Coordinates of C-alpha atoms in Angstrom, one line a residue:
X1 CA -86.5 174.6 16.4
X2 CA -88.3 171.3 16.6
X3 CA -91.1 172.3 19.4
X4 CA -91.9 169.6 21.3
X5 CA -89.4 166.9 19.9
X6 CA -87.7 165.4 22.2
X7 CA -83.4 164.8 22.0
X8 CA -81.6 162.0 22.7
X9 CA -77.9 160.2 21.7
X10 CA -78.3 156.5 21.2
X11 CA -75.2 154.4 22.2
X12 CA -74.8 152.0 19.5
X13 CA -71.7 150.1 19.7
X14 CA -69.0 151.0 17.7
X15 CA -71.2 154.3 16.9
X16 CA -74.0 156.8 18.9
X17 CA -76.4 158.4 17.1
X18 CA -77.9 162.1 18.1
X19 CA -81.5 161.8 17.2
X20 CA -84.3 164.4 17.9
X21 CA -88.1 162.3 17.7
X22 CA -91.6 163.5 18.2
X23 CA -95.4 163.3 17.2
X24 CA -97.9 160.3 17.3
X25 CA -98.6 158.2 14.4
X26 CA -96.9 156.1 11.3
X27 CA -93.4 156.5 11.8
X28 CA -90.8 158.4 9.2
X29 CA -87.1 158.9 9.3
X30 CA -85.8 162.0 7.7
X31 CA -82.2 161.6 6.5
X32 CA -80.1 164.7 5.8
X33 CA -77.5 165.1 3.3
X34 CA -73.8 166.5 3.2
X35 CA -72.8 168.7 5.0
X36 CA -76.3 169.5 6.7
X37 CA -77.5 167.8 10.4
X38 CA -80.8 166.7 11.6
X39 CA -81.6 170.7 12.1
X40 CA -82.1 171.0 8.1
X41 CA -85.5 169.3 8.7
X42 CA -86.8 172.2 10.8
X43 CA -89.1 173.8 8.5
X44 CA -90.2 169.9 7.4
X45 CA -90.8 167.8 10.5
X46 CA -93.4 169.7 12.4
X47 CA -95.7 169.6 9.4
X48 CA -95.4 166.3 9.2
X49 CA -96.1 166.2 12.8
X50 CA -99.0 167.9 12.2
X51 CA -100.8 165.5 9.9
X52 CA -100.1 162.9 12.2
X53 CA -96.9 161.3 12.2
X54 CA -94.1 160.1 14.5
X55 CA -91.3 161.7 12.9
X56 CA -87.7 160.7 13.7
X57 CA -84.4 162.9 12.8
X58 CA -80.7 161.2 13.0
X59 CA -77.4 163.2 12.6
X60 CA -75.8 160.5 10.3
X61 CA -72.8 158.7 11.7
X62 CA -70.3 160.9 11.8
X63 CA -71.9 164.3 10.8
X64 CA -73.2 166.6 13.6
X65 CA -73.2 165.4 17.0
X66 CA -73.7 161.4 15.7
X67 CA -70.0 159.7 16.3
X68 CA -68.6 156.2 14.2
X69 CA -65.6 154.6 14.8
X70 CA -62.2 155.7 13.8
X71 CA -61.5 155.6 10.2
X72 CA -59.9 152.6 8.2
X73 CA -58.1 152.1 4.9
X74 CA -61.3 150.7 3.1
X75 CA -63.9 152.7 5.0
X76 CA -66.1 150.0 5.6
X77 CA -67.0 151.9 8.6
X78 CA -68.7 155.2 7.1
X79 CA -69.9 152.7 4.5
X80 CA -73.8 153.1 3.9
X81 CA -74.4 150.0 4.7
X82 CA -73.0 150.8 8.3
X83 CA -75.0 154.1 8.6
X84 CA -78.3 152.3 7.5
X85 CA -77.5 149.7 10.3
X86 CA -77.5 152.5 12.6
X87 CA -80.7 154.1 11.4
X88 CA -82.4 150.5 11.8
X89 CA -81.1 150.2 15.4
X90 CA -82.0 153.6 16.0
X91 CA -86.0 152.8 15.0
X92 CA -86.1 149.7 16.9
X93 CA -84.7 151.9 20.0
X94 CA -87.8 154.0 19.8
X95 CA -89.9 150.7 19.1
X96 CA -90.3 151.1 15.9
X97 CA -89.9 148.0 13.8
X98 CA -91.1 148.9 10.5
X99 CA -91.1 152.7 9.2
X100 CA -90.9 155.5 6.2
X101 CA -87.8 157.0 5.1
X102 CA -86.9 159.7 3.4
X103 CA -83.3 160.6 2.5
X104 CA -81.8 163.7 0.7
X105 CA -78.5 163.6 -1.1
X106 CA -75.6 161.5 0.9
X107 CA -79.0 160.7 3.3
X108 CA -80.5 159.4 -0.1
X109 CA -77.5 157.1 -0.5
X110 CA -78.1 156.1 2.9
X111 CA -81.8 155.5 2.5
X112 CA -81.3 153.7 -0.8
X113 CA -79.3 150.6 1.3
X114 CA -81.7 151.0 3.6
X115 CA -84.2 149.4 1.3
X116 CA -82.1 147.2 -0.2
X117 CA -80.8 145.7 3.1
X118 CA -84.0 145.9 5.1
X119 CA -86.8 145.8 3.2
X120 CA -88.8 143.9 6.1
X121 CA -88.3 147.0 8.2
X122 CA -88.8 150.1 5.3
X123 CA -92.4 150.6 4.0
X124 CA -91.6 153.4 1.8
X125 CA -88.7 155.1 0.2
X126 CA -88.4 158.8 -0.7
X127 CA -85.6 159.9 -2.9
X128 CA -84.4 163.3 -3.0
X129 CA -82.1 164.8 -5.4
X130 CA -80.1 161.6 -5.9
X131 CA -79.4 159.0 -8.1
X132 CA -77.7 155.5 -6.6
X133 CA -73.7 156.0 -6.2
X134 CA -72.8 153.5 -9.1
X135 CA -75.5 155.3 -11.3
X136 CA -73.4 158.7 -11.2
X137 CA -70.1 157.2 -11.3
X138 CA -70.6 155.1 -14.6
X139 CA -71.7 158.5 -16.1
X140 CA -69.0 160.4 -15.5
X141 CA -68.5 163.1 -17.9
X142 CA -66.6 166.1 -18.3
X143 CA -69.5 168.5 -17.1
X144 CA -69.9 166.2 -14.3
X145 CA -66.1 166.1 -13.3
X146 CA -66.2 169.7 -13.7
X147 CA -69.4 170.6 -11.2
X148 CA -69.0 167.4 -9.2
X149 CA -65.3 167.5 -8.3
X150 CA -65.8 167.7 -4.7
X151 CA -66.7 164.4 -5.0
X152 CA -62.7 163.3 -6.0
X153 CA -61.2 166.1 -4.3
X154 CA -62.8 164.5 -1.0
X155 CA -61.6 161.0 -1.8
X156 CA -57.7 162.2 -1.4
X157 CA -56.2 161.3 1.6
X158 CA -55.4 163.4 4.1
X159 CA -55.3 167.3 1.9
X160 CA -58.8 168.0 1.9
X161 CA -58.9 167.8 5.8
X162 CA -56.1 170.0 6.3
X163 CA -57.1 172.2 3.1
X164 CA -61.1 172.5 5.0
X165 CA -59.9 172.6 8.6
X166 CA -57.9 175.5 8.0
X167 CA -60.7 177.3 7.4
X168 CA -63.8 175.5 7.7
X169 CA -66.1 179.1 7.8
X170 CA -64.8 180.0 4.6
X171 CA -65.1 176.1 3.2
X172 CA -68.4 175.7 3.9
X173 CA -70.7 178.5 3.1
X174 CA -74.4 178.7 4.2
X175 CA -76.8 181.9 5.0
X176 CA -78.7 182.2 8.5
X177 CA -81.8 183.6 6.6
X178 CA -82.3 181.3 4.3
X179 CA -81.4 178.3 6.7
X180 CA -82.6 179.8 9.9
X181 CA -80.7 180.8 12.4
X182 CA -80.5 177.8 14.7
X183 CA -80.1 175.4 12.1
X184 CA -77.1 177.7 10.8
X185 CA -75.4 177.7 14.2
X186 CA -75.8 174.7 14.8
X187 CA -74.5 173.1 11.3
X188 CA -71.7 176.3 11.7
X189 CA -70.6 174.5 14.8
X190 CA -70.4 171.2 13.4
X191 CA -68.5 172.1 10.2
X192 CA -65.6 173.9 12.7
X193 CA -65.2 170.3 14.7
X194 CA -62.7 168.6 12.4
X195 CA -64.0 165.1 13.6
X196 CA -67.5 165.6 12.2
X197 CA -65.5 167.0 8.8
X198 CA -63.5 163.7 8.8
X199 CA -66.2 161.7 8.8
X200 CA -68.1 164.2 6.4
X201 CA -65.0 163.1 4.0
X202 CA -64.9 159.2 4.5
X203 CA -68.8 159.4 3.9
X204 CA -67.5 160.1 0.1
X205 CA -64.4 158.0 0.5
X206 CA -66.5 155.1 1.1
X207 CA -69.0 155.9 -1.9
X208 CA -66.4 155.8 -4.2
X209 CA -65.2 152.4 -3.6
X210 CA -67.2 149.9 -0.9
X211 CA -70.4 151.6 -1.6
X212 CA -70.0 151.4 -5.1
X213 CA -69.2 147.9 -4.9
X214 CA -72.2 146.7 -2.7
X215 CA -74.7 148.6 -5.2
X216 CA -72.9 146.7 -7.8
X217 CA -73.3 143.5 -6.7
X218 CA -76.9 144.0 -6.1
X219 CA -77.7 145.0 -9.5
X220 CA -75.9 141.5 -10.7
X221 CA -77.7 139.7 -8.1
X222 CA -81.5 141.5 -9.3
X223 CA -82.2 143.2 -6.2
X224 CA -84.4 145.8 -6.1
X225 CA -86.7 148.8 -3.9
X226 CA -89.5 146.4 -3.1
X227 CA -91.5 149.3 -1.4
X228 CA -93.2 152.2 -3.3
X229 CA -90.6 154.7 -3.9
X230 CA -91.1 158.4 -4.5
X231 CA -88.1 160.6 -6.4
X232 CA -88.1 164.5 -6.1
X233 CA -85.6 166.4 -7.6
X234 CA -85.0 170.2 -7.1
X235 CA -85.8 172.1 -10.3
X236 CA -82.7 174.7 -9.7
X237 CA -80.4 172.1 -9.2
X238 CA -78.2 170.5 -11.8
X239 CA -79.5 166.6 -11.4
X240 CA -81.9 166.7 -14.3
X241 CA -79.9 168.6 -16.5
X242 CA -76.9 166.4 -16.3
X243 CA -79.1 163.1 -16.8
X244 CA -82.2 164.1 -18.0
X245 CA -85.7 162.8 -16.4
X246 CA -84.1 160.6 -13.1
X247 CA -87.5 158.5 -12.6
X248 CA -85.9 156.8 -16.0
X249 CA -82.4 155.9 -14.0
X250 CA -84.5 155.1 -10.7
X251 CA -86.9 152.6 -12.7
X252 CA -84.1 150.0 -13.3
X253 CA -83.8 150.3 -9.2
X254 CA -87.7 149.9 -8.0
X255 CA -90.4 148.4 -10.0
X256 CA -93.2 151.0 -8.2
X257 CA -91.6 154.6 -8.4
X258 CA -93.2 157.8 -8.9
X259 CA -91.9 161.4 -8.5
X260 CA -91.5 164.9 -9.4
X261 CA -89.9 168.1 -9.8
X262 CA -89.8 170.7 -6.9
X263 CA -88.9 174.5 -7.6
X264 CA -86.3 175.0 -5.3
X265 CA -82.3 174.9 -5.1
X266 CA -80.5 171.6 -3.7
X267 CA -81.5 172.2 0.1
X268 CA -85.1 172.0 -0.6
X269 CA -85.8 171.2 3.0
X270 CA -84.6 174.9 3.7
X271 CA -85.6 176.2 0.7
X272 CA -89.1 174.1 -0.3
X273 CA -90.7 173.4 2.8
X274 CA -93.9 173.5 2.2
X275 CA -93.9 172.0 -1.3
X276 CA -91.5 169.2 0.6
X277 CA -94.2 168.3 3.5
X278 CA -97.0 168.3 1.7
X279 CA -95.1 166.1 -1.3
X280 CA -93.7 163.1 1.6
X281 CA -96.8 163.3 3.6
X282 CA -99.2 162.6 1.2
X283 CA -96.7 159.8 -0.8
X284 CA -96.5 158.1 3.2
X285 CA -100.1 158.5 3.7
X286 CA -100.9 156.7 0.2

């Protein structure tokens, strides 16, 4: 995987970041979601490599082989607003001030604050089969409890660790073809370290209650995506059948958005490559 990138961890205070980097170009930072590492991009980053870009891919805090600090009662630290901090420093480690970014699901959360908290430093947004926190949680339904309930499950405290650590293989259930084999190994080694599946959890602690709350507070203050955002959604995934056309929900968050459907389950990295690539590259070349 990931020919000619090169791998580094970034000390960052009270967190380190494992980041693999490479190519020449514009620079875009490719944000994984739950409960997937840096390796899901493997199919994606080289082609975006290959039409000329510098493309950088974090472990989020937490997940993989990126650490944060120990958890806290409110979570603040596996907050969003804490991982995008780390993605900023990250960028300005490599030298690069200003830069694309696209996050998938918990990554899209992540890349979300990103614009919101540093829109000097984000150029464009990508968006992939997400909505903003607050925007699923004040449309909670029954379907939605019923397929989503991960989401509460993980917000108990302490069960769901001992419930997933005692057996994480069986937990967490992914298939070497369709993934690839590295990027199965290595997200099969990181799901068996009950650290990373900590952290994993107080990512979804933390976006039940302080993320929620900051995305709150900056629809009542009026802030808004100022870059030129770009939703994709995976066609055989449940997002657009629960809410129906998302570029409706994600209008009331950017004033310039534009997107699409991709045929492909959720992990359309894995699954969509191609159709993925050619979608971000030519949204970032634009």
């Amino acid at each position: 995987m990931f020919e000619g990138f090169a791998c580094e961890l970034v000390q960052l205070g009270e967190s380190s970041a494992f980041v693999r980097h490479g190519g020449e170009g514009p620079p875009v930072v490719l944000l994984h979601g739950h409960p997937r590492t840096s390796a899901t991009w493997h199919r994606v980053a080289p082609q975006l490599v290959e039409r000329g870009f510098t493309v950088v891919c974090p472990d989020l805090r937490g997940y993989g082989r990126s650490r944060g600090p120990a958890p806290t009662d409110d979570h603040v630290g596996h907050s969003k607003r804490a991982v995008a901090q780390d993605v900023v420093e990250v960028m300005r480690f490599l030298g690069h001030d200003r830069f694309a970014v696209a996050g998938h699901d918990r990554g899209g959360a992540v890349a979300l604050r990103l614009a919101l908290d540093h829109p000097e430093a984000v150029s464009r947004v990508a968006l992939l089969d997400c909505l903003p926190l607050s925007e699923h949680l004040s449309r909670i339904t029954a379907k939605f409890a019923t397929e989503w309930w991960h989401w509460f499950f993980f917000a108990q405290p302490d069960i769901p660790e001992r419930v997933i650590n005692a057996d994480p293989d069986s937990w967490y259930r992914g298939d070497p073809r369709s993934m690839g084999r590295e990027n199965h190994d290595e997200w099969r080694e990181a799901t068996r370290n009950p650290d990373v599946v900590r952290a994993m959890l107080e990512d979804y602690r933390a976006g039940l209650t302080v993320d929620r709350r900051h995305e709150e507070a900056d629809r009542a203050a009026g802030v808004r995506i100022a870059c030129p955002a770009l939703v994709l959604w995976s066609l055989r995934d449940d997002l657009e059948d629960l809410y129906g056309d998302p570029l409706k929900i994600w209008a009331d968050w950017a004033p310039d958005v534009r997107g699409h459907g991709i045929d492909s389950g959720h992990h359309v990295a894995e699954e969509a490559p191609d159709a993925l690539a050619t979608a971000l590259g030519d949204f970032f070349l634009t």
